[in-house]
Coordinates of C-alpha atoms in Angstrom, one line a residue:
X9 CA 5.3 -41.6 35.1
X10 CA 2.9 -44.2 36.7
X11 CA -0.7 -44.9 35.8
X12 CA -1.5 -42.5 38.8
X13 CA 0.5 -39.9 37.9
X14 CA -1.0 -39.6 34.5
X15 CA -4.3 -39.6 35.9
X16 CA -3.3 -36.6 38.0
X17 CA -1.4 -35.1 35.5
X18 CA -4.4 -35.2 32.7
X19 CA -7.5 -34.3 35.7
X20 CA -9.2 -37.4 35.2
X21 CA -10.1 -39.4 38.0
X22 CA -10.2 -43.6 38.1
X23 CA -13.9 -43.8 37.6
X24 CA -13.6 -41.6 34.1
X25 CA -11.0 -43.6 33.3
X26 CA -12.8 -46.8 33.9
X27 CA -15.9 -45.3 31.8
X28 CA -13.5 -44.5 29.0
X29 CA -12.1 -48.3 28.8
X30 CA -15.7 -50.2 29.9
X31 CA -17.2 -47.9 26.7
X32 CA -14.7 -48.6 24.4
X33 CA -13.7 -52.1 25.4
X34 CA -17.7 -52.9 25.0
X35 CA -17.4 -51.8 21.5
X36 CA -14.0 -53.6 20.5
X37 CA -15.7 -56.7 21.7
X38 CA -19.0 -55.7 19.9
X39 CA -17.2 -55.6 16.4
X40 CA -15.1 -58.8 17.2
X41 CA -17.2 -60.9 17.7
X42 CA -21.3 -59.8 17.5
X43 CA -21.3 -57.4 14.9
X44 CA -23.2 -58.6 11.7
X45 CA -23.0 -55.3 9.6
X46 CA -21.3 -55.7 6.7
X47 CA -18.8 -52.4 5.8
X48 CA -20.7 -49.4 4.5
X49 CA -19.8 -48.0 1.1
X50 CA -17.2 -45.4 2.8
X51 CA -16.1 -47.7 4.7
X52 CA -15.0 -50.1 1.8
X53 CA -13.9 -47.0 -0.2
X54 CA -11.2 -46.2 2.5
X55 CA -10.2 -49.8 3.0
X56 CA -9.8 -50.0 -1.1
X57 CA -7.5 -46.8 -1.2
X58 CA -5.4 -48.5 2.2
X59 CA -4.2 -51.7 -0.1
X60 CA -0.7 -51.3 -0.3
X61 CA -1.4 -50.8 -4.2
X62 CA -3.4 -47.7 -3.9
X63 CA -1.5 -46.5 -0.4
X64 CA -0.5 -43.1 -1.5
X65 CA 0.8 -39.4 0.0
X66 CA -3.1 -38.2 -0.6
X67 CA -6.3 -38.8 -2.2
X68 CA -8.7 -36.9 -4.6
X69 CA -11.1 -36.2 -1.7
X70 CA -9.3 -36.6 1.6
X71 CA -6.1 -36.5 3.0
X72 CA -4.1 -39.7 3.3
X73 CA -4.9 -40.5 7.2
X74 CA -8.2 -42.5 7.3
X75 CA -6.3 -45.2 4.4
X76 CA -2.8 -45.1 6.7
X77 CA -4.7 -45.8 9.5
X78 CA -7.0 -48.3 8.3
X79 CA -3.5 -49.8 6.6
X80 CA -2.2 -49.9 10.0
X81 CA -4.8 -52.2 11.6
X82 CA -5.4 -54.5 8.3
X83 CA -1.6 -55.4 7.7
X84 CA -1.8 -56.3 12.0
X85 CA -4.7 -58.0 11.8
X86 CA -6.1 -59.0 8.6
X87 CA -9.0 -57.8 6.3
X88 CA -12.0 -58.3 8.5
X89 CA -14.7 -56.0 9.1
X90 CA -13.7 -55.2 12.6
X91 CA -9.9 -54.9 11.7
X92 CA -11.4 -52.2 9.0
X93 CA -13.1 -50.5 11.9
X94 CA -10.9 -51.1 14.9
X95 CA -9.4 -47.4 14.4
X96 CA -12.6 -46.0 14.5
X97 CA -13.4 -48.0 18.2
X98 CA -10.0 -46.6 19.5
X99 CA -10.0 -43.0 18.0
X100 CA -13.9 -43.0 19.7
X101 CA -12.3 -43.7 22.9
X102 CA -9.1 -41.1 22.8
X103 CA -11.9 -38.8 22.0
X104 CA -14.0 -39.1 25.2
X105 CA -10.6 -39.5 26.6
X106 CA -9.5 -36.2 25.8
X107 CA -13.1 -34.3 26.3
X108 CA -12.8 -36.1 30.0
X109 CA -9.2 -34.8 30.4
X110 CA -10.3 -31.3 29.1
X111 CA -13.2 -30.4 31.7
X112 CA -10.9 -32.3 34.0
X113 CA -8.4 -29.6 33.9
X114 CA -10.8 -27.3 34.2
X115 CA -13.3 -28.0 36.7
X116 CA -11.3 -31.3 38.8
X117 CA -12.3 -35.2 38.5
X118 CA -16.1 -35.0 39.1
X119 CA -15.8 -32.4 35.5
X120 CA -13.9 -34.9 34.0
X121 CA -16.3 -37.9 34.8
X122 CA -19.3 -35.9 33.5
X123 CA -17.9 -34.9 30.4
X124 CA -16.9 -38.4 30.0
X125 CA -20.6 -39.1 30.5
X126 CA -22.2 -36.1 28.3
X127 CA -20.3 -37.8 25.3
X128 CA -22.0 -41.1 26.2
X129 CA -25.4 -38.9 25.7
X130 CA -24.6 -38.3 22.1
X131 CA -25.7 -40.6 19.6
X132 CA -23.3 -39.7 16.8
X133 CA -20.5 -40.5 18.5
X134 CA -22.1 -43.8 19.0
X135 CA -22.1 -44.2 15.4
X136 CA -18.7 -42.6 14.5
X137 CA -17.3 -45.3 16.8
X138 CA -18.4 -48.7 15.1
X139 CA -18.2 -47.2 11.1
X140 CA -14.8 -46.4 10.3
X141 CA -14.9 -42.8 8.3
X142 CA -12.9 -40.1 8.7
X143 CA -15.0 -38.5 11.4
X144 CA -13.5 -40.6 14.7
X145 CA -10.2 -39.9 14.4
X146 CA -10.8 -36.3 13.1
X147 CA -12.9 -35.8 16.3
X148 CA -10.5 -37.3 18.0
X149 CA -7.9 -34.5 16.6
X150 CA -10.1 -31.8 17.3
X151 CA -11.0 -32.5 21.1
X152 CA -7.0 -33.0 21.5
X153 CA -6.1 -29.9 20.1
X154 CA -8.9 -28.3 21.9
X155 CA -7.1 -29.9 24.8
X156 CA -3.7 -28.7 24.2
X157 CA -4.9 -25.4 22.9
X158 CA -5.9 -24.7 26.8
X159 CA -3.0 -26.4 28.2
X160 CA -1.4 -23.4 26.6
X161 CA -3.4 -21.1 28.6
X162 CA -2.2 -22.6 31.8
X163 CA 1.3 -22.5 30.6
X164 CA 2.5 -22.0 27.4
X165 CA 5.6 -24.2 26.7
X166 CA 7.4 -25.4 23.6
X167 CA 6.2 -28.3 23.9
X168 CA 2.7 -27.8 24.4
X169 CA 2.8 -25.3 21.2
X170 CA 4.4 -28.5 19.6
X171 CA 1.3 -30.7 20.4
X172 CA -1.3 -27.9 19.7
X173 CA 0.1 -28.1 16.2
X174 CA 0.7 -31.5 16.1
X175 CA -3.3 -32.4 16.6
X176 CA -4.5 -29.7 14.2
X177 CA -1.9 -31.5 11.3
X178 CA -2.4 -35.0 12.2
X179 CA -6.0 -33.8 12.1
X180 CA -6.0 -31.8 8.6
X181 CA -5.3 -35.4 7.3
X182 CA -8.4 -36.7 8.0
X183 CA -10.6 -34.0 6.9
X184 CA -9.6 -30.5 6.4
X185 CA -12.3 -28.4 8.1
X186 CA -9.5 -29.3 11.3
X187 CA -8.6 -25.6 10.3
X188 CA -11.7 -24.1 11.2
X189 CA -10.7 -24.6 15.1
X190 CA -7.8 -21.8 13.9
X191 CA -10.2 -18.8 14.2
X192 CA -12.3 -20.2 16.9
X193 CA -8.7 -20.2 19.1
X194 CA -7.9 -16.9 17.8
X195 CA -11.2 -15.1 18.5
X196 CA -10.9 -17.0 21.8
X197 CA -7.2 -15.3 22.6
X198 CA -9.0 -12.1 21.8
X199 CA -11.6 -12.6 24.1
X200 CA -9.2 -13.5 27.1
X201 CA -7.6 -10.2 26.4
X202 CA -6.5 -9.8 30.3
X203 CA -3.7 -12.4 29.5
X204 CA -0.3 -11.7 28.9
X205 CA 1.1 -10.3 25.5
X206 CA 3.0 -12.0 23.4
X207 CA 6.4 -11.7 23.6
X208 CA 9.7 -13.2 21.5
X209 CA 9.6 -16.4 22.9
X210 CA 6.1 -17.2 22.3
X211 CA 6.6 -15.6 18.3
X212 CA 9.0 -18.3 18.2
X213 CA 7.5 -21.1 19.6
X214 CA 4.2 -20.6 17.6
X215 CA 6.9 -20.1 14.6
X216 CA 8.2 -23.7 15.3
X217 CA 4.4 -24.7 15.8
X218 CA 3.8 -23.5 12.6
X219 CA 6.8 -25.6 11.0
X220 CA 5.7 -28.5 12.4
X221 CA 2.0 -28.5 11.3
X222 CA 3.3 -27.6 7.3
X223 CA 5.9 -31.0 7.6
X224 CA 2.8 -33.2 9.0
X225 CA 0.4 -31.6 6.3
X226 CA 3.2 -31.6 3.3
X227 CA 2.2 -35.2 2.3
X228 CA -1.2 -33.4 1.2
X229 CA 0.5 -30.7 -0.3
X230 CA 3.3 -32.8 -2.2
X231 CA 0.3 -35.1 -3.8
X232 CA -1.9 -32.3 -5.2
X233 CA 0.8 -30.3 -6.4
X234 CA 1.8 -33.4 -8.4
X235 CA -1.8 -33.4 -9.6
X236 CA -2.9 -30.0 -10.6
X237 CA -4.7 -29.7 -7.0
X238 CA -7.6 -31.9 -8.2
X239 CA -8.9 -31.4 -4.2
X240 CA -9.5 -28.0 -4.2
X241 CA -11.9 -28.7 -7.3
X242 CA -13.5 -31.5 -5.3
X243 CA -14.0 -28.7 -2.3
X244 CA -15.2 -26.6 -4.2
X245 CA -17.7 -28.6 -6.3
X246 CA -19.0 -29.8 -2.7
X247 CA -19.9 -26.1 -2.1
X248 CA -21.2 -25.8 -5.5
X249 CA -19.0 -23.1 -6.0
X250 CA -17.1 -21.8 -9.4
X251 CA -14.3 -23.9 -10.3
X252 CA -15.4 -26.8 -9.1
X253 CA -15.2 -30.4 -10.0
X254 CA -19.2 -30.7 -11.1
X255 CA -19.8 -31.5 -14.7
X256 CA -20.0 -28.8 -16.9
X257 CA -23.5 -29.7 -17.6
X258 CA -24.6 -29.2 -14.0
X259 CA -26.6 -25.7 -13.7
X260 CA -26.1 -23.6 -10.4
X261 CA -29.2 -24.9 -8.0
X262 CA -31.8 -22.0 -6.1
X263 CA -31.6 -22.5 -2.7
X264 CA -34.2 -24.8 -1.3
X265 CA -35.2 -24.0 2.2
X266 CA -35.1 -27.8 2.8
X267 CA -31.7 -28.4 3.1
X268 CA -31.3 -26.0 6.1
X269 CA -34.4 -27.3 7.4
X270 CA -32.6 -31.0 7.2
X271 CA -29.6 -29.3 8.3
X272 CA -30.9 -28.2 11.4
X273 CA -33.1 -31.6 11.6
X274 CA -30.4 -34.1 11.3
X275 CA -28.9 -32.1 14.3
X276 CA -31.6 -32.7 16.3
X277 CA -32.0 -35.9 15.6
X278 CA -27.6 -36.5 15.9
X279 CA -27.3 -35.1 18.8
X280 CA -30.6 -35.0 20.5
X281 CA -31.3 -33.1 23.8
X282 CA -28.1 -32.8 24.7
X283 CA -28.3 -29.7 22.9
X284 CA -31.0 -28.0 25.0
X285 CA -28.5 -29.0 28.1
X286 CA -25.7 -27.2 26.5
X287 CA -27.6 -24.1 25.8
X288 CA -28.8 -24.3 29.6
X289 CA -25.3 -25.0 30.4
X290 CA -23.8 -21.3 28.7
X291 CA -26.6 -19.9 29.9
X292 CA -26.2 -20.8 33.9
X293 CA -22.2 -20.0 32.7
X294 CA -23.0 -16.5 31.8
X295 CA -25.1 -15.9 34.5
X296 CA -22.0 -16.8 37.4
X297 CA -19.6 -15.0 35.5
X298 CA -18.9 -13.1 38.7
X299 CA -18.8 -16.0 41.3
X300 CA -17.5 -18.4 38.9
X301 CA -14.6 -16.8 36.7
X302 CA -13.3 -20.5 35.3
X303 CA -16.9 -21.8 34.2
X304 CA -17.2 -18.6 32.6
X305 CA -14.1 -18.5 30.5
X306 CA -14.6 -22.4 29.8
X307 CA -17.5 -21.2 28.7
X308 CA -16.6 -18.4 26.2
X309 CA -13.7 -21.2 24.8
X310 CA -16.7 -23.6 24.3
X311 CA -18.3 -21.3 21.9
X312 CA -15.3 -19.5 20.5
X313 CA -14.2 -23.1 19.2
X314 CA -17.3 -24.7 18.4
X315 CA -19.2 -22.0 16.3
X316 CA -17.3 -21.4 13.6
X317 CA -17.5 -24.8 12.3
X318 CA -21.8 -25.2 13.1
X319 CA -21.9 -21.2 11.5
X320 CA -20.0 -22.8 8.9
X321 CA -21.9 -25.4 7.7
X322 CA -25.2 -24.0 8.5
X323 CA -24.4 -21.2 5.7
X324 CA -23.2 -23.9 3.1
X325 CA -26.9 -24.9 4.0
X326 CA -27.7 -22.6 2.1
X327 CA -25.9 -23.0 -1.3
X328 CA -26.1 -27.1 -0.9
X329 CA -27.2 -30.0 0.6
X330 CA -25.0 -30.6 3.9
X331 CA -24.7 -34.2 5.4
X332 CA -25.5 -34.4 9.2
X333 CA -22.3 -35.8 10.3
X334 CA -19.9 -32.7 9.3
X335 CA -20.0 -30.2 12.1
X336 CA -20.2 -33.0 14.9
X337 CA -16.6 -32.1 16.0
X338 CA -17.8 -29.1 17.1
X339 CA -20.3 -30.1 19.5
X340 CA -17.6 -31.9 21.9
X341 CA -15.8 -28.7 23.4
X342 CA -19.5 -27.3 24.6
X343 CA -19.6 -30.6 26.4
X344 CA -17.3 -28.9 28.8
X345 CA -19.5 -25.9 30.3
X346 CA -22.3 -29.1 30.6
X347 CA -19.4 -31.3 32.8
X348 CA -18.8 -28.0 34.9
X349 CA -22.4 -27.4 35.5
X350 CA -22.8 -31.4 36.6
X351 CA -19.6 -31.0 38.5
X352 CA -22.0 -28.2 41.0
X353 CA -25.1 -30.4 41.0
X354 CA -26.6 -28.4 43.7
X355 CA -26.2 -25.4 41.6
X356 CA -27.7 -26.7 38.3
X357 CA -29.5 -29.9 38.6
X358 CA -32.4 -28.0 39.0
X359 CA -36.0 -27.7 36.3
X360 CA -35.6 -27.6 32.7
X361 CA -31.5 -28.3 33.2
X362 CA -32.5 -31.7 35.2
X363 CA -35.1 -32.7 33.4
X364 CA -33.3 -32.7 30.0
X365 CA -30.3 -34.2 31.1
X366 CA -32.2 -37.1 32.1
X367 CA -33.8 -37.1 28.6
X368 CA -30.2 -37.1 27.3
X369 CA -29.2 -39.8 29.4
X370 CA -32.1 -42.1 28.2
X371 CA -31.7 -40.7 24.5
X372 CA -27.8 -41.8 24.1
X373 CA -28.6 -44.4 25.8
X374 CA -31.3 -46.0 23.4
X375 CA -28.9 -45.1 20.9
X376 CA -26.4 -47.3 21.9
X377 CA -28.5 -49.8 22.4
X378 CA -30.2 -49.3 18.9
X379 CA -27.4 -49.3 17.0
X380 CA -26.4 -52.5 17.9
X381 CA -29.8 -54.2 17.0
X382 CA -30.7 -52.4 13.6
X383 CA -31.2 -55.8 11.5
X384 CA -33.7 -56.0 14.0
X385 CA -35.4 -52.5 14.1
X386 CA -35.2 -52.6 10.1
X387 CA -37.9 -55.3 10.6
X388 CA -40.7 -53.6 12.9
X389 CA -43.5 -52.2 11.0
X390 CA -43.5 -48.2 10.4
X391 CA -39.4 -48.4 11.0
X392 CA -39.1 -50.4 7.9
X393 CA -37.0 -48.7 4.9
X394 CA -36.8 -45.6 7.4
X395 CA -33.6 -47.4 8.9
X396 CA -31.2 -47.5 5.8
X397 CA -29.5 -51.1 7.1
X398 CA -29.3 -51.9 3.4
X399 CA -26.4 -49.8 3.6
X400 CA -24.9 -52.0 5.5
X401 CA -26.2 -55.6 4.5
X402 CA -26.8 -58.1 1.7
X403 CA -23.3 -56.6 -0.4
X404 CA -22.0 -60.0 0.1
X405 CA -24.1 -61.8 -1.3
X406 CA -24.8 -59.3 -4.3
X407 CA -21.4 -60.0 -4.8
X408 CA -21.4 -63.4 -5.5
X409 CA -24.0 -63.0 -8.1
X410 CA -22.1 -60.5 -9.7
X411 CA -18.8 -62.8 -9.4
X412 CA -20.6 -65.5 -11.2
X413 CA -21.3 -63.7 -14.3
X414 CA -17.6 -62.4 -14.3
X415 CA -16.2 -65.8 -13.8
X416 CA -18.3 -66.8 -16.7
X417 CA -17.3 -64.9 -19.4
X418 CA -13.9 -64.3 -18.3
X419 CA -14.7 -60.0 -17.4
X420 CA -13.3 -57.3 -15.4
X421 CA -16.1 -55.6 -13.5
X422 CA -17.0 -51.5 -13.9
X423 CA -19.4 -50.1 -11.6
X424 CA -21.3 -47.0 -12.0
X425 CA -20.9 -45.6 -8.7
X426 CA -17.4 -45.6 -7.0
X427 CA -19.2 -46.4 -3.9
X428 CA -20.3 -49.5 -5.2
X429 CA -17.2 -50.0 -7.4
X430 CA -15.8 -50.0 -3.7
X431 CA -18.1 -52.0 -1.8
X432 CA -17.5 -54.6 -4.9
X433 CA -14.0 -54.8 -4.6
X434 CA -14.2 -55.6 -0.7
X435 CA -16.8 -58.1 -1.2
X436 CA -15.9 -59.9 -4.6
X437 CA -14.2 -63.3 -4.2
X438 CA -10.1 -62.4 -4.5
X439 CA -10.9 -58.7 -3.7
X440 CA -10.2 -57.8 -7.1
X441 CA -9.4 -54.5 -8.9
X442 CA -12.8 -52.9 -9.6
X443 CA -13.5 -49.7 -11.8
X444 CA -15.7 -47.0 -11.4
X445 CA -17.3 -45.3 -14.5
X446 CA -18.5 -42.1 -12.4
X447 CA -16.8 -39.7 -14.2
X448 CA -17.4 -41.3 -17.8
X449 CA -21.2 -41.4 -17.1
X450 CA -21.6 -37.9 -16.1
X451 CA -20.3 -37.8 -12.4
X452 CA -17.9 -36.3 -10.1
X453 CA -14.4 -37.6 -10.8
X454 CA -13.1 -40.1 -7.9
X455 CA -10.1 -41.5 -6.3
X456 CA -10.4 -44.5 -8.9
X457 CA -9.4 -42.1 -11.8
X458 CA -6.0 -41.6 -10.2
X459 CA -5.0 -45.4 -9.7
X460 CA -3.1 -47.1 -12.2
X461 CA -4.9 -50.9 -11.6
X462 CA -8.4 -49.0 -11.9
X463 CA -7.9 -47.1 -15.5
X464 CA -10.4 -48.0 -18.0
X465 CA -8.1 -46.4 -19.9
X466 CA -5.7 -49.1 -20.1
X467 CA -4.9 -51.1 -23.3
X468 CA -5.0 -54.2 -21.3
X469 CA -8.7 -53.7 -20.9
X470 CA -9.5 -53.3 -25.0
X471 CA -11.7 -56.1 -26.5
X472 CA -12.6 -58.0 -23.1
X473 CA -16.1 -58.2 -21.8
X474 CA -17.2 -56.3 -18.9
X475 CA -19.7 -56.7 -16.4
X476 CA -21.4 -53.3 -15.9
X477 CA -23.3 -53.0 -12.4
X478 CA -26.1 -49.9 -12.0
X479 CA -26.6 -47.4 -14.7
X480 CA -29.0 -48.6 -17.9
X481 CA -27.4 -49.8 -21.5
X482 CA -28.2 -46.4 -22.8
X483 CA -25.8 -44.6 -20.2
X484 CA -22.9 -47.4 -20.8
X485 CA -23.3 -47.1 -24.8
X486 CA -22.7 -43.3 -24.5
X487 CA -19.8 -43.7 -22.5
X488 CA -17.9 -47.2 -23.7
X489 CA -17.6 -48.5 -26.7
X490 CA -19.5 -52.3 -26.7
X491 CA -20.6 -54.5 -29.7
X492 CA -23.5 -55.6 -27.3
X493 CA -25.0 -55.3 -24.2
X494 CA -27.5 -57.5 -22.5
X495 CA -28.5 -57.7 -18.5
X496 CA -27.5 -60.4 -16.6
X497 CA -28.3 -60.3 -13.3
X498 CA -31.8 -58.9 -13.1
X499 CA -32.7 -55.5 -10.6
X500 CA -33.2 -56.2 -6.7
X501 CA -34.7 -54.2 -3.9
X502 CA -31.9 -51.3 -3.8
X503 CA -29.8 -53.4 -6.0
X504 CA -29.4 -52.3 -9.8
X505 CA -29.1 -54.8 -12.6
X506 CA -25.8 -56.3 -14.3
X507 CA -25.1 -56.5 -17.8
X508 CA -22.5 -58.0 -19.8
X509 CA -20.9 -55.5 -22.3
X510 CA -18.9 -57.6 -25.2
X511 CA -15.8 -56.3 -26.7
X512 CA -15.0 -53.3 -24.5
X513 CA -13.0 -50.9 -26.7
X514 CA -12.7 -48.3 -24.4
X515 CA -14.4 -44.6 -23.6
X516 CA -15.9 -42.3 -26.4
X517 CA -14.8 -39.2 -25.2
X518 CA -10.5 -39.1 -25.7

């Protein structure tokens, strides 16, 4: 099939398509060659568990995609930042791809050059597209099965059952809430009862579907099952929910109103007024159901496959603390009913509806721009320490300090924090092995208590010195055993100290 062909075939027309690559292309170039942030501490974590010594089936918290991938573009390309976060550029770009390709089906090329747009409008995808986590290519999953969950509604072939359940497994090793699309589909089937019922052949299609997704998610499966299932603890101690992976120390917290209130903040602020176009959007939907059957069914698959994962995480509000970036997956199928209503401009761009999705267009677009220029913004009065670009600078250079007093006494380094056991063994001079003490000092276990090279449980390790990074001597005495410990490299702005422990003969507890 020629490049034409496929453009006809998916429903995106050459301008989408040239949006898509100008976008993306704009940010490959970006991280080649302009970017100065150096890797976050998520960032560095994934890189440390894609090393071919750590490359493994799974991981304590998160399936094994995120390190494959990242393994796939280091071994090409080396261990730069921007080979780190290559994936994340690409998987950006198969995202908007697939959102274009989805309201093009729907609603014809005009659809699919608007949607195409409308994800430009969002700022967190902006910023899921230069930090390589987990949440590009799982976005990228979930807008693909989306897709091919609606090519099945068109026609539903073997093979487009096959790729249905090959985006929700290659998804579920990124991040696992990929399975909260399930019941959105589902409860979208239901609505749509006026299709046809299922019949043999479909039973056994979705039975082969269902094959399928258990081979591409058995890796997961295969690792835990070795391990006790030391992820379902993890998930569960994220929820702070019984049987989790907390300390036993750690009582049950009361609900504080302010992590809904943040919840429903970092929203706002994530996806800005975008989200005040998209409620317009299903409104004006509902409202045409009559004249316009298609925008009204896109419509009810919008919601049936984006609430359950924002319901979702807006009741864990409620028992915990919930980061911004986890339901953002959900937000890109109601992009469709806003391409559909852009599509019949003469219908919609109208009041309230135009005015905000000029607002959106000038919010994602400051975004972009913004998030290209934070070591600048860090630096203008009143927006200084509210950007956290510490996050994302000066670990270099922390880490040579920290390499000096290594070198000097001959030690193996042990952070406190896995994050910054990570970031140090990105940034130390050899990329070293580094260990994390979470777990000993009172902490969540990590994926540093599974690998061999990161023990501190090794007898290899017993009556060397040790530089310790973060925590205080107290802390380190109660977990480690240490003839002495003195501090080294003094405390910095949102840098802890170092110390020197001598003699390390290994944790307290057995």
């Amino acid at each position: 099939m020629n490049r034409k062909g496929l453009r006809n075939d998916l429903g995106i027309g050459r301008v989408a398509w040239l949006l898509v690559l100008a976008v993306t292309l704009a940010r490959i170039v970006y991280l080649i060659f302009l970017c100065p942030y150096e890797l976050a501490a998520d960032e560095a974590q994934y890189w440390d568990w894609s090393r071919p010594q750590h490359l493994d089936l799974s991981y304590y918290s998160k399936g094994p995609g995120i390190a494959w991938l990242i393994a796939g573009s280091t071994r090409l390309f080396g261990d730069a930042e921007w080979a780190v976060r290559l994936p994340a550029a690409l998987s950006t770009g198969v995202a908007m791809l697939a959102v274009a390709a989805l309201a093009g089906r729907i609603g014809g090329r005009r659809a699919a050059f608007a949607a195409a747009l409308a994800f430009c409008c969002i700022p967190a995808y902006h910023a899921t597209a230069i930090l390589m986590t987990i949440d590009a290519p799982y976005i990228a999953c979930w807008v693909l099965a989306a897709l091919a969950a609606w090519s099945l509604r068109e026609r539903a072939t073997t093979a487009r059952w096959l790729a249905l359940a090959a985006c929700l497994g290659v998804g579920f090793l990124f991040k696992y809430t990929i399975l909260l699309l399930v019941p959105g589909l589902l409860i979208w089937v239901w609505l749509e009862r006026d299709r046809p019922r299922a019949s043999a052949g479909t039973m056994i299609r979705a039975a082969l579907a269902l094959l399928l997704f258990a081979l591409i998610i058995s890796p997961v499966i295969i690792w835990n099952t070795r391990h006790g299932w030391p992820t379902i603890a993890h998930l569960l101690g994220h929820l702070g929910a019984p049987g989790g992976d907390l300390p036993a120390t750690s009582a049950p917290r009361a609900y504080d109103p302010r992590w809904t209130l943040e919840f429903i903040g970092t929203q706002i602020g994530l996806i800005g007024p975008m989200l005040v176009v998209m409620a317009l959007s299903l409104i004006r939907a509902s409202k045409n159901r009559t004249n316009d059957p298609t925008g009204w069914h896109a419509a009810r698959f919008a919601l049936a496959t984006s609430l359950p994962v924002l319901l979702f995480y807006l009741g864990v509000s409620f028992t915990t603390d919930v980061e911004g970036n986890w339901p953002i997956a959900g937000y890109t199928t109601l992009l469709i009913p806003v391409a559909l209503a852009l599509a019949n401009a003469a219908g919609a761009m109208r009041g309230l509806f135009r005015a905000m999705w000029h607002w959106s267009l000038g919010y994602g677009s400051v975004a972009f721009i913004a998030l290209f220029m934070l070591q600048w913004l860090d630096r203008v009065p009143y927006l200084e320490g509210a950007i956290p670009y510490h996050r994302i600078s000066g670990h270099r250079a922390y880490a040579q300090r920290i390499a000096a007093a290594a070198r000097e006494a001959d030690a193996f380094v042990v952070a406190d924090q896995y994050t910054r056991a990570a970031l140090l063994a990105y940034y130390l001079p050899g990329q070293p092995a580094v260990r994390s003490a979470t777990s000993y000092l009172g902490g969540r276990r990590s994926s540093y208590d599974f690998f061999t090279d990161t023990s501190l449980r090794g007898p290899s390790l017993i009556g060397r010195p040790a530089v310790l990074v973060g925590a205080t001597p107290e802390r380190w005495r109660r977990a480690f055993r240490f003839d002495s410990i003195e501090e080294r490299v003094p405390p910095e702005p949102k840098r802890p100290p170092v110390y020197l422990g001598t003699n390390f003969g290994g944790p307290n507890s057995p």
